[in-house]
Short mmCIF file of C-alpha atoms in Angstrom, two decimals:
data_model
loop_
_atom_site.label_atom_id
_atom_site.label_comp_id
_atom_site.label_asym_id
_atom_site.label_seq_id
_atom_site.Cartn_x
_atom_site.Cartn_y
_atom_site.Cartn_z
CA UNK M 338 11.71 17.21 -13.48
CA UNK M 339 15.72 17.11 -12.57
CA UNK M 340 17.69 14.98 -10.29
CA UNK M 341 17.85 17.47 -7.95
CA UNK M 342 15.65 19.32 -5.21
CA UNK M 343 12.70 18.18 -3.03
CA UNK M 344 11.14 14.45 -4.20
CA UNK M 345 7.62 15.28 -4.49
CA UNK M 346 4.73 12.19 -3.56
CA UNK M 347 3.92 9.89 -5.80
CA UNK M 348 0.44 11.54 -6.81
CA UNK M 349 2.35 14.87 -7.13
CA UNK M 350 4.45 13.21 -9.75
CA UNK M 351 1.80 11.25 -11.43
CA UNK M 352 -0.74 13.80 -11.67
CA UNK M 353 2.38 16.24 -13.14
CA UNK M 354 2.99 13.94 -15.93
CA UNK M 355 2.91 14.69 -19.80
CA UNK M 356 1.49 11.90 -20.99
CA UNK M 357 1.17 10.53 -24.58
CA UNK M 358 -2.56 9.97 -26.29
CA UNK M 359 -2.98 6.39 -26.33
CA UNK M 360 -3.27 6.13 -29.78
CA UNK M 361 0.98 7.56 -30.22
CA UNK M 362 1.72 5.28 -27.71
CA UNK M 363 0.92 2.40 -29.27
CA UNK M 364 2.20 3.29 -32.31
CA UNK M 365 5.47 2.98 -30.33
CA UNK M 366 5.47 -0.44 -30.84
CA UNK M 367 3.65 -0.35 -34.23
CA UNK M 368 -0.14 -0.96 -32.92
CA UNK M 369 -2.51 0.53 -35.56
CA UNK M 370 -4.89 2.90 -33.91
CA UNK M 371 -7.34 0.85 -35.12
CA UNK M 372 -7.29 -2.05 -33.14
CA UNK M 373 -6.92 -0.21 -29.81
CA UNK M 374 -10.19 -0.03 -27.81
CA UNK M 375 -9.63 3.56 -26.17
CA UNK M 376 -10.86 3.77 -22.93
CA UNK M 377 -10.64 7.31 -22.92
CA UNK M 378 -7.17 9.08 -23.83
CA UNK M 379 -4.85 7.71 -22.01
CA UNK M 380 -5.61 3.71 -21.98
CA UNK M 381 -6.76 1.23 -24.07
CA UNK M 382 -7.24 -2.14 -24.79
CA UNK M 383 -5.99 -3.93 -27.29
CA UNK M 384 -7.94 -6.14 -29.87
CA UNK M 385 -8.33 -9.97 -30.24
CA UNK M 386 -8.09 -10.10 -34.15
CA UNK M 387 -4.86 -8.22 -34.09
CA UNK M 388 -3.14 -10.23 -31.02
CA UNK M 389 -3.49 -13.35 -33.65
CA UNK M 390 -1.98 -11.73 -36.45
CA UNK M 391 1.22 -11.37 -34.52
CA UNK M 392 1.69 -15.31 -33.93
CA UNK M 393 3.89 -16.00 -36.60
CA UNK M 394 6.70 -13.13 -35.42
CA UNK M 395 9.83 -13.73 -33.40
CA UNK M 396 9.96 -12.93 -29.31
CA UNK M 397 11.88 -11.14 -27.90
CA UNK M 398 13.86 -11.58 -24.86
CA UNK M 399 11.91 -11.94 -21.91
CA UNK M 400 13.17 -10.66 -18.90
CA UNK M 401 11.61 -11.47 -15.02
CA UNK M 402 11.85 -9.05 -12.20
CA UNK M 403 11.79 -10.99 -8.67
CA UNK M 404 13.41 -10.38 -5.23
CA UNK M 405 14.67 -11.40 -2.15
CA UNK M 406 12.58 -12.56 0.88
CA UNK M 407 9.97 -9.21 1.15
CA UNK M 408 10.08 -7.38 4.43
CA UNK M 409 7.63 -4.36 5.66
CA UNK M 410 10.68 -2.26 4.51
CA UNK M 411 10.03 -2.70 0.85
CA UNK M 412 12.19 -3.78 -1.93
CA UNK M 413 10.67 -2.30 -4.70
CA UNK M 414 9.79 -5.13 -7.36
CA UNK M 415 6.98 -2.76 -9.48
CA UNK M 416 9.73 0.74 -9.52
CA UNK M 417 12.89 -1.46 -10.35
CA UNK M 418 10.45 -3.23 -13.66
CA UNK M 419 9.34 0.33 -14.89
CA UNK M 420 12.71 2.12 -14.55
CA UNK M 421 14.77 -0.95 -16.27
CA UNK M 422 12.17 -0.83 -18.96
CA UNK M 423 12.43 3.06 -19.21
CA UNK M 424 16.09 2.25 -19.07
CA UNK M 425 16.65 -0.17 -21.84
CA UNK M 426 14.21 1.91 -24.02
CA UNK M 427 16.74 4.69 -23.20
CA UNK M 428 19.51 3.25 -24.17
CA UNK M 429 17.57 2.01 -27.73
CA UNK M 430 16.27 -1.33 -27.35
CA UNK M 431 12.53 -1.40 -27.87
CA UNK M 432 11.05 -2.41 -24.16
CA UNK M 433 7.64 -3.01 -23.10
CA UNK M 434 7.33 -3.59 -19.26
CA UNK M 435 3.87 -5.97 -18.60
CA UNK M 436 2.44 -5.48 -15.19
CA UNK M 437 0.12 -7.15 -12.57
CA UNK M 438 -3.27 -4.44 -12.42
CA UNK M 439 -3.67 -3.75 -8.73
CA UNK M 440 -6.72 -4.99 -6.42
CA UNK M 441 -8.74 -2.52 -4.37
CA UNK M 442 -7.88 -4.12 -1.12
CA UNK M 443 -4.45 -3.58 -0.79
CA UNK M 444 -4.94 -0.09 -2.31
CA UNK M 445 -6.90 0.83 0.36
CA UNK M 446 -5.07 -1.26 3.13
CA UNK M 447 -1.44 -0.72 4.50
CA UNK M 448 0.21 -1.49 1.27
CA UNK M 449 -1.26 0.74 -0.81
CA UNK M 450 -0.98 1.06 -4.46
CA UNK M 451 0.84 -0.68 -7.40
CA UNK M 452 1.58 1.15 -9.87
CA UNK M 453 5.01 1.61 -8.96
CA UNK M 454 6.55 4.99 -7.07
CA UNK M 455 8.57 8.14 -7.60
CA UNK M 456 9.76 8.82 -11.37
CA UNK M 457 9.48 5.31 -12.19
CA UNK M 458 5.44 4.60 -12.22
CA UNK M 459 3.20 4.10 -14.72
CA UNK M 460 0.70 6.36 -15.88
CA UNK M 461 -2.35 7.21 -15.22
CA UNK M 462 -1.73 5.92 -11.87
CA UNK M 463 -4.97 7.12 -9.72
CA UNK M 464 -7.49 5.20 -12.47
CA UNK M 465 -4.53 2.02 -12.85
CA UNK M 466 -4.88 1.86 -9.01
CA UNK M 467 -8.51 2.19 -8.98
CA UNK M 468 -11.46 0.87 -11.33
CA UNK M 469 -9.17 0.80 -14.22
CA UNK M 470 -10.84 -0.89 -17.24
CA UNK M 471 -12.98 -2.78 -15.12
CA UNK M 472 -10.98 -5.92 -15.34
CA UNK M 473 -11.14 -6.85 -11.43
CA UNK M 474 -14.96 -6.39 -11.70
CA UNK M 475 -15.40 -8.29 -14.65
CA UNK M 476 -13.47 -11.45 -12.71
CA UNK M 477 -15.84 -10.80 -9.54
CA UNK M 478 -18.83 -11.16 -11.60
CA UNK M 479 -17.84 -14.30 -13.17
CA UNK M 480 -17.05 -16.05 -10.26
CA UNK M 481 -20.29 -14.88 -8.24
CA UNK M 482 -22.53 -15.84 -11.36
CA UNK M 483 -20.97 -18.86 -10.60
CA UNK M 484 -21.39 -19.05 -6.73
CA UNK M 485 -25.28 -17.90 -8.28
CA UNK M 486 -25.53 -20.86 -10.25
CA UNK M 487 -24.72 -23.31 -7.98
CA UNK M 488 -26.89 -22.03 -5.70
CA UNK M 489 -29.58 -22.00 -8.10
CA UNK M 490 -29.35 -25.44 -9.07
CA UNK M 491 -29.78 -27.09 -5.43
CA UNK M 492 -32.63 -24.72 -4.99
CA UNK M 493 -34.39 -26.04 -8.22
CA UNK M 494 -34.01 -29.55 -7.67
CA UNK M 495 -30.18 -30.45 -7.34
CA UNK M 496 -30.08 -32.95 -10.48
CA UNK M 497 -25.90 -32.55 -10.48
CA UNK M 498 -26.52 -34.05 -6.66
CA UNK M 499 -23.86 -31.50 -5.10
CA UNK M 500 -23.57 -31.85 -1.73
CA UNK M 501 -25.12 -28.63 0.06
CA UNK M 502 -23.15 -29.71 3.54
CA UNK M 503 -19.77 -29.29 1.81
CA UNK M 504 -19.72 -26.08 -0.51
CA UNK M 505 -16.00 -25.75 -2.50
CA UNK M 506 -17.12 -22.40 -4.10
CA UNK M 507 -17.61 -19.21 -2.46
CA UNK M 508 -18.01 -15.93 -3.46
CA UNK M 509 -15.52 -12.62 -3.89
CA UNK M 510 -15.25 -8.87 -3.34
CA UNK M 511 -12.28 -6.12 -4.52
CA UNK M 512 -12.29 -5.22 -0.72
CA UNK M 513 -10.21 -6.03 2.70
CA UNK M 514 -13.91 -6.50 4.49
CA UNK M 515 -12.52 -8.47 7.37
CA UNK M 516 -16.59 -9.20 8.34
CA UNK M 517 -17.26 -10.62 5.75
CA UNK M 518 -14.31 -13.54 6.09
CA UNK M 519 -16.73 -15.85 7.41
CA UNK M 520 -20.43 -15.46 7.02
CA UNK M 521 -23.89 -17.40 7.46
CA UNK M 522 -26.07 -16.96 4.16
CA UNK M 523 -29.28 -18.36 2.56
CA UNK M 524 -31.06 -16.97 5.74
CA UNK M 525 -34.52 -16.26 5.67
CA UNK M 526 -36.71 -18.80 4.51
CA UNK M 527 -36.61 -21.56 1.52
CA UNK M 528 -36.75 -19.02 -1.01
CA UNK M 529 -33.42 -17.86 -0.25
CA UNK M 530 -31.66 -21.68 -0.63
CA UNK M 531 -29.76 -23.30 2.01
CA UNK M 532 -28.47 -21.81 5.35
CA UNK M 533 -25.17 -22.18 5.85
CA UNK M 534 -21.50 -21.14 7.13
CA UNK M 535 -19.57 -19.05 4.03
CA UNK M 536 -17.49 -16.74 3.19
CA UNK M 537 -15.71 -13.92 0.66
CA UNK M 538 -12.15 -14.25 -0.63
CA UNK M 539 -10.39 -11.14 -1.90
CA UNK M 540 -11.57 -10.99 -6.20
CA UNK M 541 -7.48 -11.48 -6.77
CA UNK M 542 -7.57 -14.81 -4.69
CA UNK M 543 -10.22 -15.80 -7.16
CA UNK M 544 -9.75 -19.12 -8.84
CA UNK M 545 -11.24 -17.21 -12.08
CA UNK M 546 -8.32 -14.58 -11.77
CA UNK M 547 -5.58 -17.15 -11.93
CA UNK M 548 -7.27 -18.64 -15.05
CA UNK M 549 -8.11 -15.43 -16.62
CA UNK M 550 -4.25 -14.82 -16.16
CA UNK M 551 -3.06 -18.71 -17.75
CA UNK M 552 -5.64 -18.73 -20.96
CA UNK M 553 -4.24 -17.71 -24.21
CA UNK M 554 -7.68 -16.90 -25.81
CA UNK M 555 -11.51 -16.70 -25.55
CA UNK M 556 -11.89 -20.49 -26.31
CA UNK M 557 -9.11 -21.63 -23.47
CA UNK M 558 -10.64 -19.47 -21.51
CA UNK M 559 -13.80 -21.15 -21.49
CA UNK M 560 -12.12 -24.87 -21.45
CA UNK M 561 -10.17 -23.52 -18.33
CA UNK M 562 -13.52 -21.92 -16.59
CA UNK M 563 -15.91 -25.12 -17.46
CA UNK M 564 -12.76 -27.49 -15.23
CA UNK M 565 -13.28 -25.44 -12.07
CA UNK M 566 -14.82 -27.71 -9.78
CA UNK M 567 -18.00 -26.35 -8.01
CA UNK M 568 -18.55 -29.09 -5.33
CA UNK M 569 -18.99 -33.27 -4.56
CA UNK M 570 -21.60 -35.37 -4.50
CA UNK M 571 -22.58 -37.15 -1.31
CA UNK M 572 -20.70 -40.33 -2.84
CA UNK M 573 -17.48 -38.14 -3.44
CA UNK M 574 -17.79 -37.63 -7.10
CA UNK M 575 -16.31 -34.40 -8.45
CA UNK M 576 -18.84 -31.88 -10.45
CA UNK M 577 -17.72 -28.94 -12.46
CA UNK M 578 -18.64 -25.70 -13.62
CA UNK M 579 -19.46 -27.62 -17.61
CA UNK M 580 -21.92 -29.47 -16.16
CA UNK M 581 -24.09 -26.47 -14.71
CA UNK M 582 -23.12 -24.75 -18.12
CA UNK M 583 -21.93 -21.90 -16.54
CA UNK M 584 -19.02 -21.87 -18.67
CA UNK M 585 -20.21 -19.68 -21.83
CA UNK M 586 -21.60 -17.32 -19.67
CA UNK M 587 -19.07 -16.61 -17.46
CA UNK M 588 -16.32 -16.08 -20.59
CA UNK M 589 -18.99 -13.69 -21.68
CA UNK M 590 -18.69 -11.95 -18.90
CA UNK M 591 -14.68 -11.65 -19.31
CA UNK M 592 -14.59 -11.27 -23.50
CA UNK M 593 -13.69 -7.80 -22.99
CA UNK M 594 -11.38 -8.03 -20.04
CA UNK M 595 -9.20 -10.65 -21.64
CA UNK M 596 -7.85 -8.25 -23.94
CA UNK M 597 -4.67 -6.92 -22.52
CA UNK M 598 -4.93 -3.16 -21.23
CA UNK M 599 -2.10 -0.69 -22.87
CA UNK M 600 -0.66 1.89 -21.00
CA UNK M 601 2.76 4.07 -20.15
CA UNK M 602 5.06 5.14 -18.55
CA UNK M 603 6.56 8.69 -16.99
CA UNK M 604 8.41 8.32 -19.73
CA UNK M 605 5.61 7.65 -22.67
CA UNK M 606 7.12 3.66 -22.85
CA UNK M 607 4.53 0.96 -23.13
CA UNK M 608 3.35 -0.54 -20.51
CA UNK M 609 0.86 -3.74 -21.15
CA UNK M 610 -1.08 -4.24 -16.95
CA UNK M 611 -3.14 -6.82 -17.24
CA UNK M 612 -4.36 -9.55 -14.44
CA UNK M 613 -3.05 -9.88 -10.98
CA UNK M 614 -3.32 -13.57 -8.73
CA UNK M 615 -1.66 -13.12 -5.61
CA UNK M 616 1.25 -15.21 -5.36
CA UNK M 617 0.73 -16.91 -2.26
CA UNK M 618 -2.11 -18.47 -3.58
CA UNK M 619 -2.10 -18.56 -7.53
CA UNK M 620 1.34 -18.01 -9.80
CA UNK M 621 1.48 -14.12 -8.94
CA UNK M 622 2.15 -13.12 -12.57
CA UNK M 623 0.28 -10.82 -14.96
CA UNK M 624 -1.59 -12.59 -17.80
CA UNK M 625 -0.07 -14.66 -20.44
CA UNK M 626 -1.66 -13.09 -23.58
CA UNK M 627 -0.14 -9.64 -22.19
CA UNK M 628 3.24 -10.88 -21.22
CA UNK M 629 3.09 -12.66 -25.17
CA UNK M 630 1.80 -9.41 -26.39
CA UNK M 631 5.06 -7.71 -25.00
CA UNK M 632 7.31 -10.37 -26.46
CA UNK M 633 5.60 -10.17 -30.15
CA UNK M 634 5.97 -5.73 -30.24
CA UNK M 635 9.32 -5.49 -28.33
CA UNK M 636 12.82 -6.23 -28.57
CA UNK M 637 12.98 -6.43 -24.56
CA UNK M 638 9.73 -7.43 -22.43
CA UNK M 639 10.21 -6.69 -18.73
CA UNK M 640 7.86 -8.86 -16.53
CA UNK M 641 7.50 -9.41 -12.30
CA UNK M 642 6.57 -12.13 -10.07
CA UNK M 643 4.94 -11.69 -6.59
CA UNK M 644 7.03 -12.22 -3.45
CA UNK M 645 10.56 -13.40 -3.58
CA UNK M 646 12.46 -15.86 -5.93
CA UNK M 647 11.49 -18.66 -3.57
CA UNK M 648 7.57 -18.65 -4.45
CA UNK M 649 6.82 -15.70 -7.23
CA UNK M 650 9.62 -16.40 -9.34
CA UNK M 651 9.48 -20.46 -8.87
CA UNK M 652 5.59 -20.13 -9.62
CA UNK M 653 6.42 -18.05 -13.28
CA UNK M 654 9.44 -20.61 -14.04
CA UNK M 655 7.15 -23.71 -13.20
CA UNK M 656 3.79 -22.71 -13.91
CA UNK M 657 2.99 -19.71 -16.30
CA UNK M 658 6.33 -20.69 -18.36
CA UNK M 659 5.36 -24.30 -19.08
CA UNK M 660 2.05 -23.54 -19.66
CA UNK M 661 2.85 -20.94 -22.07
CA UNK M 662 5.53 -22.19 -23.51
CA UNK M 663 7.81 -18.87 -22.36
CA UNK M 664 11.60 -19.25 -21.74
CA UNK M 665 13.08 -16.58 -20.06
CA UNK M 666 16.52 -14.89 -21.02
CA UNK M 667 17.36 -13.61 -17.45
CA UNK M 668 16.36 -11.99 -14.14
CA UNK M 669 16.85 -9.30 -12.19
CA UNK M 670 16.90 -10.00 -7.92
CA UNK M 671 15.82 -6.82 -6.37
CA UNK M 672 17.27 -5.85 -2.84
CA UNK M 673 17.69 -3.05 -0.57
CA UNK M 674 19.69 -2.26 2.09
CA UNK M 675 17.18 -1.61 4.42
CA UNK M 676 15.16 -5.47 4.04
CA UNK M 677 18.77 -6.84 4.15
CA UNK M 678 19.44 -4.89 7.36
CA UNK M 679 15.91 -6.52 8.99
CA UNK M 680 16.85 -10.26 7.44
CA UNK M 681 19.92 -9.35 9.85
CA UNK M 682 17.97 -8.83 12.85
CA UNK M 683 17.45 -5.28 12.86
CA UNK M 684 13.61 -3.92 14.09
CA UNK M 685 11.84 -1.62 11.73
CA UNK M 686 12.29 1.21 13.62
CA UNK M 687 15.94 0.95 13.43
CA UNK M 688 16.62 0.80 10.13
CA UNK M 689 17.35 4.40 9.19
CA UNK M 690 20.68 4.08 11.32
CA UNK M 691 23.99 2.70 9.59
CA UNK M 692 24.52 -1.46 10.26
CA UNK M 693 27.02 -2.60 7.89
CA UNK M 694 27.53 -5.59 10.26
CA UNK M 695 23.28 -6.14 9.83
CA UNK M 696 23.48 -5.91 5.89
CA UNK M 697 26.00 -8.54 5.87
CA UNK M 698 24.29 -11.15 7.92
CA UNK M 699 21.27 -10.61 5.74
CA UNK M 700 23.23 -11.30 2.89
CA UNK M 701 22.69 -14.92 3.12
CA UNK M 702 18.81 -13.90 2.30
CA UNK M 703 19.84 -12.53 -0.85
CA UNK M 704 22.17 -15.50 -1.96
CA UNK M 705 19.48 -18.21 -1.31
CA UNK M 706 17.29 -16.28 -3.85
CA UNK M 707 20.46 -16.23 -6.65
CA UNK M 708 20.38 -20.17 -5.77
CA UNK M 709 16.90 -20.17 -6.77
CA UNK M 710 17.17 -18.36 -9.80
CA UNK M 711 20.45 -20.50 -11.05
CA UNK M 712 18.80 -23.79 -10.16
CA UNK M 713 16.87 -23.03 -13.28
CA UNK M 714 19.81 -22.47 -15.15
CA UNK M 715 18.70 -18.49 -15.80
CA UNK M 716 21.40 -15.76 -15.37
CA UNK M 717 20.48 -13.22 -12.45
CA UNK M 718 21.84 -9.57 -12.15
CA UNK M 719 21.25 -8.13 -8.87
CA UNK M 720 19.62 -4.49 -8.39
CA UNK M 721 19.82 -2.61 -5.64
CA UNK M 722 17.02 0.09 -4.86
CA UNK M 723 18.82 2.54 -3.13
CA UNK M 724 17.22 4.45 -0.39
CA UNK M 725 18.46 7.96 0.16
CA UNK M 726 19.18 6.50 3.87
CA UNK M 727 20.97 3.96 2.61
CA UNK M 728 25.28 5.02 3.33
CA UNK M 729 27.85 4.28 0.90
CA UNK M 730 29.42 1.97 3.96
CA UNK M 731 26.62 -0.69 3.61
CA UNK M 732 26.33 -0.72 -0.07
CA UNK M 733 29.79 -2.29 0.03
CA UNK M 734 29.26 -5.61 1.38
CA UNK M 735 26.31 -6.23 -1.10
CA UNK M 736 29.24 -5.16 -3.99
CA UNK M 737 31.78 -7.36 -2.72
CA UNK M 738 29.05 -10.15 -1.99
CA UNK M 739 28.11 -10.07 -5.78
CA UNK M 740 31.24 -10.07 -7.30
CA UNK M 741 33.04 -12.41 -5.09
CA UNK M 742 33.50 -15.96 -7.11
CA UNK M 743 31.49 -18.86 -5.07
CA UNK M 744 29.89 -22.21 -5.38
CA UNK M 745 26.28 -21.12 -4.59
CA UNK M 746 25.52 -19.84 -8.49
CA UNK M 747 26.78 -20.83 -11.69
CA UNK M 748 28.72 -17.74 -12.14
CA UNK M 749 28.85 -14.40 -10.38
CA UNK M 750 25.73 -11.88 -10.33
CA UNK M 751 26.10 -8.58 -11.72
CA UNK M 752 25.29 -5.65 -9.39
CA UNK M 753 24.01 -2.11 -10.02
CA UNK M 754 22.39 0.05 -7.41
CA UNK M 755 20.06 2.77 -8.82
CA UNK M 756 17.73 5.44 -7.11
CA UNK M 757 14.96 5.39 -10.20
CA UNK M 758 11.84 6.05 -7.77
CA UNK M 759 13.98 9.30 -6.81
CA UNK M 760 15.48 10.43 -9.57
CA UNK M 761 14.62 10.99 -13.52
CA UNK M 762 15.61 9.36 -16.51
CA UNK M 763 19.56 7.97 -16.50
CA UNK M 764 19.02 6.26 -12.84
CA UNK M 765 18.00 2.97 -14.18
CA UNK M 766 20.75 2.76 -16.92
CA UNK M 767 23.09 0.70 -14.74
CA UNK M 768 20.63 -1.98 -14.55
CA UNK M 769 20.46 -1.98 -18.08
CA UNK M 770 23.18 -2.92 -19.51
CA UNK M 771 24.18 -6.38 -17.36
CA UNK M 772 20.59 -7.41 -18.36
CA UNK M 773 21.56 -7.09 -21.97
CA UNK M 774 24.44 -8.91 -22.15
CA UNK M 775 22.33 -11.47 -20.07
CA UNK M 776 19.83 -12.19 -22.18
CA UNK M 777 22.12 -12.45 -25.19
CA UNK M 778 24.55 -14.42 -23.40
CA UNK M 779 21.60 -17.20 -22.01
CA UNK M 780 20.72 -17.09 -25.85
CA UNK M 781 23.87 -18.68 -26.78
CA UNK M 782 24.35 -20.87 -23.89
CA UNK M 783 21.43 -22.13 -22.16
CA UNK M 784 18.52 -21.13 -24.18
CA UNK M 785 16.11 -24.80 -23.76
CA UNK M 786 15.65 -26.77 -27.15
CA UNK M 787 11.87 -25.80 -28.68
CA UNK M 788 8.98 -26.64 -26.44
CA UNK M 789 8.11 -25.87 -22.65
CA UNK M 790 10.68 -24.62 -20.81
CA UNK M 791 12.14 -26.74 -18.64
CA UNK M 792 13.77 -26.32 -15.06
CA UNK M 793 17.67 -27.24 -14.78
CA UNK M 794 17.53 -28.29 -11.23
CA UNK M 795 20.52 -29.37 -9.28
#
């Protein structure tokens, strides 16, 4: 693979790469081979026994990919995460990037897969993209045993009281099955329980997936599961998932998918892709215990949000981070020219012609995001996925915008512009470097006092 000649499709690439056993890969970050759980030779999971052991060691610096506004254009949150982790581990600081796992739906819909694009992916993207390690499937049993039980219990007598006119708890699929949105079930006689009006949410839109994604261990797990609440009685009184004591047996069904998944990158890094809520409706971040993982092995762990700084990257500050206990050390706003040229009012279809006068207007886009990200008093570099479109001429007002000196962030945002999906190995090094002196630079001056970490809003 060079820098030069004809980009080849992101299956063409995958399916090309030379990747490491599992076993050498995790030895990158000292993980003894034996507490991987291979799942096959080129993933594994990684045990509960030796996740505890590394509780006592020192974090690293934690570092959160976000964006501006998204647009149909792309900005390119999952290739900017890989290639600054493949860039920092270049450049010799230990780096573990931790990923959301993809869901079926989008995979098979117009967005299409997520395991990032070009020469910045991980690896092996077809099963990452697909059934994976069964994680998703695991989190759609749970919460249709669930949906089962409740069910169930109103057949058999309905001692909980749960009122059968006013269901809270449906049931999922991994699938965009628009007829299945809004269903009638429980047709067919009384042996088949109540008829009624339903429906199927997506498996990532699953109450159990943003859980699965905030519990730090088997035993929060099940605390978290046995709160969910399942319906009301006629008289308004809440009843949970405890009281049916569905609890134990839906965290058996996830014991195995709550270990974190190992993987890599194009570039043999480790890669830790575990959970996935959808931002819009849940936090949009990867699992804690994953994300912790990364911070207990590296020097440097590189993590996304979903969406833009205004609801991903508020939702990991506010939620996952005080519930965790995480601080992070800085951020990195992704934009490209092209979603700056539609936040400027050009159509779709136009945006493979030069508008310099378009990517300014949409500049104010990207400086509402750096607000965002300095309100919580957490230095932001700005990257800029370059599209081989893209002209010189309209990467200059995104320069000058960065470096000029204003009153909307703390201090000015470092730029970089890098073409990592097209090109191999030194592309993402310009990233790098800003996010280094970042996260050492937050360290001295705005790192929170121990305990959750708390917002700086102004």
């Amino acid at each position: 693979m060079s820098d030069q000649g004809e980009v080849r499709s992101d299956i063409e690439i995958a399916r090309a790469a030379r990747t490491l056993p599992i076993g050498e890969n995790g030895a990158r970050i000292d993980i003894p081979s034996e507490h991987l759980l291979p799942y096959g030779h080129d993933k594994a999971k990684i045990g509960f026994d030796y996740l505890d052991s590394l509780a006592d060691r020192p974090d690293g610096k934690l570092i959160l990919v976000t964006a501006i506004t998204p647009t149909p254009a792309g900005e390119g949150k999952t290739t900017t995460s890989v290639g600054l982790g493949d860039g920092l581990n270049r450049i010799g600081k230990r780096t573990a990037v931790c990923l959301r796992e993809p869901s079926l739906g989008p995979c098979f819909g117009m967005k299409g897969g997520a395991a990032g694009g070009g020469y910045s992916q991980v690896v092996p993207m077809e099963s990452i993209n697909l059934h994976f390690t069964g994680d998703l499937h695991a989190i759609g049993a749970a919460h249709n045993l669930l949906s089962a039980m409740v069910d169930n219990h109103i057949h058999w007598g309905n001692a909980l009281g749960i009122d059968a006119r006013r269901p809270t708890w449906g049931r999922v699929v991994d699938m965009n099955d628009r007829a299945l949105r809004s269903v009638s079930i429980a047709l067919g006689g009384v042996g088949n329980g109540f008829p009624r009006q339903s429906g199927f949410d997506i498996t990532v839109a699953s109450e159990v997936m943003a859980i699965f994604c905030l519990a730090e261990g088997l035993a929060d797990l099940e605390r978290r599961l046995g709160n969910i609440g399942i319906g009301q009685t006629r008289e308004r009184k809440a009843r949970y998932a405890r009281e049916l004591e569905a609890d134990g047996a839906m965290t058996v069904l996830l014991k195995d998918a709550l270990m974190p998944n190992l993987v890599q990158t194009l570039e043999n890094n480790p890669a830790f892709i575990h959970g996935g809520p959808f931002a819009n409706i849940a936090h949009g971040c990867n699992s804690v215990m994953a994300t912790r993982a990364g911070l207990k092995l590296a020097d440097y762990a590189v993590t996304e949000a979903g969406f833009g700084a205004d609801l991903g990257a508020e939702k990991f500050f506010d939620i996952k981070c005080r519930k965790a206990g995480l601080r992070p050390d800085a951020a990195v706003v992704v934009a490209t020219v092209r979603a700056l040229k539609m936040h400027g009012g050009v159509a779709i279809g136009d945006l493979g012609s030069e508008n310099v006068d378009a990517v300014r207007a949409g500049l104010v886009n990207l400086g509402r995001h750096l607000d965002n990200i300095a309100r919580f008093g957490v230095p932001a570099v700005v990257a800029i996925n370059r599209f081989t479109s893209d002209t010189d001429a309209e990467l200059v007002p995104v320069r000058e915008y960065c470096e000029e000196p204003t009153g909307r962030t703390e201090a000015q945002a470092p730029r970089s512009s890098h073409e990592r999906w097209r090109k191999w190995r030194t592309a993402a090094r310009p990233t790098s470097a800003p996010c280094i002196r970042m996260t050492w630079d937050c360290g001295r001056r705005s790192r929170p006092s121990p305990g959750p970490f708390t917002a700086r809003r102004k």
